[in-house]
PDB file of C-alpha atoms in Angstrom:
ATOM      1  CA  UNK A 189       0.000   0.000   0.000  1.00 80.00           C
ATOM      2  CA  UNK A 190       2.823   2.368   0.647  1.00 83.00           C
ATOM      3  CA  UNK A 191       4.158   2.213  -2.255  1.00 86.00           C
ATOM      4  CA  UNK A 192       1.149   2.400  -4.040  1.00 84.00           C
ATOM      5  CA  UNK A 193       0.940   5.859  -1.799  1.00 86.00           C
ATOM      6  CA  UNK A 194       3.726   6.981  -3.090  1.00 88.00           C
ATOM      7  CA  UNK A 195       2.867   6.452  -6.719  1.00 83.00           C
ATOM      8  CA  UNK A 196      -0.110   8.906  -6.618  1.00 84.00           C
ATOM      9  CA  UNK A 197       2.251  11.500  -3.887  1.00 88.00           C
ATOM     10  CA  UNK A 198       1.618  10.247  -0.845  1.00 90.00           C
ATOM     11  CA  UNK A 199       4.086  10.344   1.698  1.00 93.00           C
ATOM     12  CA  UNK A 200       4.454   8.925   5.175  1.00 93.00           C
ATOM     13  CA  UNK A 201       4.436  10.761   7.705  1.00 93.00           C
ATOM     14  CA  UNK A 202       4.401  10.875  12.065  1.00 92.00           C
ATOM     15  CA  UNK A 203       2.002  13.346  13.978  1.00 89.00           C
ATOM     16  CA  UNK A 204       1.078  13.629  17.397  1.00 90.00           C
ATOM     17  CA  UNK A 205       2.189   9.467  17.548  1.00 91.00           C
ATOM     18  CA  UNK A 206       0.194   8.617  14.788  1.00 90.00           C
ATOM     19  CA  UNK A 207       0.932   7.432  11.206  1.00 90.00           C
ATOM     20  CA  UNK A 208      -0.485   9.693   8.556  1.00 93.00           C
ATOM     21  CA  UNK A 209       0.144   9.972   5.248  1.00 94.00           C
ATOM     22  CA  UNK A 210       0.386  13.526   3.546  1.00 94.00           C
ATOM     23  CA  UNK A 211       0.698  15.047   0.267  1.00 93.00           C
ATOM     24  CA  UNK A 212       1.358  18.668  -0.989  1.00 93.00           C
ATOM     25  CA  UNK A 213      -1.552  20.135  -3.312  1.00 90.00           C
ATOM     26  CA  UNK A 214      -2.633  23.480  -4.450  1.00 90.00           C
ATOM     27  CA  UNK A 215      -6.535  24.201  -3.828  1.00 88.00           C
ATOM     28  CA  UNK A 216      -8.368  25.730  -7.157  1.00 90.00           C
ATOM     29  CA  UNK A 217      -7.450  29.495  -7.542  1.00 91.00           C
ATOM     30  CA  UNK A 218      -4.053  29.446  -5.837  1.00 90.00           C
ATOM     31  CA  UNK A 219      -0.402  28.373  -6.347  1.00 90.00           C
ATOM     32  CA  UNK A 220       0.737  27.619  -2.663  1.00 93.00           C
ATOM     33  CA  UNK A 221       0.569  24.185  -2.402  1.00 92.00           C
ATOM     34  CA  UNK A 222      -0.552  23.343   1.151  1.00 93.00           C
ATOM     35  CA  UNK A 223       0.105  19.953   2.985  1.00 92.00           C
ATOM     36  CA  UNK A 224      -2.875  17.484   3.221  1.00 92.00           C
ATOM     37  CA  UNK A 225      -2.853  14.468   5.389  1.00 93.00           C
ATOM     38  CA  UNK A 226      -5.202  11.250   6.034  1.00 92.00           C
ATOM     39  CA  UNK A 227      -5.128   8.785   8.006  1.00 90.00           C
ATOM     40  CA  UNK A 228      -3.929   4.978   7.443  1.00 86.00           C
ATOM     41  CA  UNK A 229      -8.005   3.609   7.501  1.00 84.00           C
ATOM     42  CA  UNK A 230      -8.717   6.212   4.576  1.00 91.00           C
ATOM     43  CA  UNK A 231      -5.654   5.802   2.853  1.00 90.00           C
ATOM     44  CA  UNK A 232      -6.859   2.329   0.885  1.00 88.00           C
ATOM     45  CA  UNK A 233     -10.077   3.681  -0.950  1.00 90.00           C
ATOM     46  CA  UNK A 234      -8.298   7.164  -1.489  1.00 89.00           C
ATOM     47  CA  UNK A 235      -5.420   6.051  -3.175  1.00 87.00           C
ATOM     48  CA  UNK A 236      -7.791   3.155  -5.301  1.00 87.00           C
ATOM     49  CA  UNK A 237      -9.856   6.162  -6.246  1.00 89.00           C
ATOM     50  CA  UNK A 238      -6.618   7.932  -7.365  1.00 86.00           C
ATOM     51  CA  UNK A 239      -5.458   5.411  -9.042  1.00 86.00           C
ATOM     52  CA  UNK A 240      -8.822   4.837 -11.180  1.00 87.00           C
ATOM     53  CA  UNK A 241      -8.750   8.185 -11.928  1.00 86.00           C
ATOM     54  CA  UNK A 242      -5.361   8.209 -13.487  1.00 85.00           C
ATOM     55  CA  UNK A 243      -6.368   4.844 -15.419  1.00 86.00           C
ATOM     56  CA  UNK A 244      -9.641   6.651 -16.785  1.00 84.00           C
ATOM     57  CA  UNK A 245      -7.581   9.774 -17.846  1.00 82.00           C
ATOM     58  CA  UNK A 246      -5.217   7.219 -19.448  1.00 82.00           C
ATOM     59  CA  UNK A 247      -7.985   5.723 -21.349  1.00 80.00           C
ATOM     60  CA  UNK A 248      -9.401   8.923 -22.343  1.00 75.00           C
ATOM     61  CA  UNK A 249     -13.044   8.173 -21.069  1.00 62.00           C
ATOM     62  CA  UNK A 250     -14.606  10.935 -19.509  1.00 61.00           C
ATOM     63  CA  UNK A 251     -17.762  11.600 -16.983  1.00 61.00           C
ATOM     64  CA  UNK A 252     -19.849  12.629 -20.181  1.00 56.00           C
ATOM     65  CA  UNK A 253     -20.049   8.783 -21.028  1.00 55.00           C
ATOM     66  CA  UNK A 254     -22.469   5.843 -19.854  1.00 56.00           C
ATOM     67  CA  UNK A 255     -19.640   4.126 -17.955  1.00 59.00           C
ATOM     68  CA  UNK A 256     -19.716   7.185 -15.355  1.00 60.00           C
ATOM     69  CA  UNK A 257     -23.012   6.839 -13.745  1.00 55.00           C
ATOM     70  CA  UNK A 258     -21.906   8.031 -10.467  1.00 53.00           C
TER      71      UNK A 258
END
């Protein structure tokens, strides 16, 4: 799974005791990218999500199709 992480930016990381895993992102209308962090339990279906994504952009299907329902 880490390295998975890693693939899509995710990086490990220690806070208060507790393993998170963080990545640096700009939000929409600015260019300081700020650092986000989530916990291990969230990390799976995140990074699965992330990596669908990338697969669909890949592909070159797009939410205007029948495939994206959701």
């Amino acid at each position: 799974l880490t390295k998975k992480a890693a693939s899509v930016g995710y990086f490990p990381r220690t806070r208060k005791g507790v393993a998170v895993f963080c990545r640096k992102d700009a939000d929409i209308g600015t260019r300081i990218p700020t650092e986000k962090c989530i916990g291990e339990d969230a990390l799976a279906e995140t990074v699965a999500r992330m990596i669908e994504a990338k697969e669909n952009l890949r592909k070159g299907e797009m939410c205007g199709s029948a495939k994206c329902a959701n």
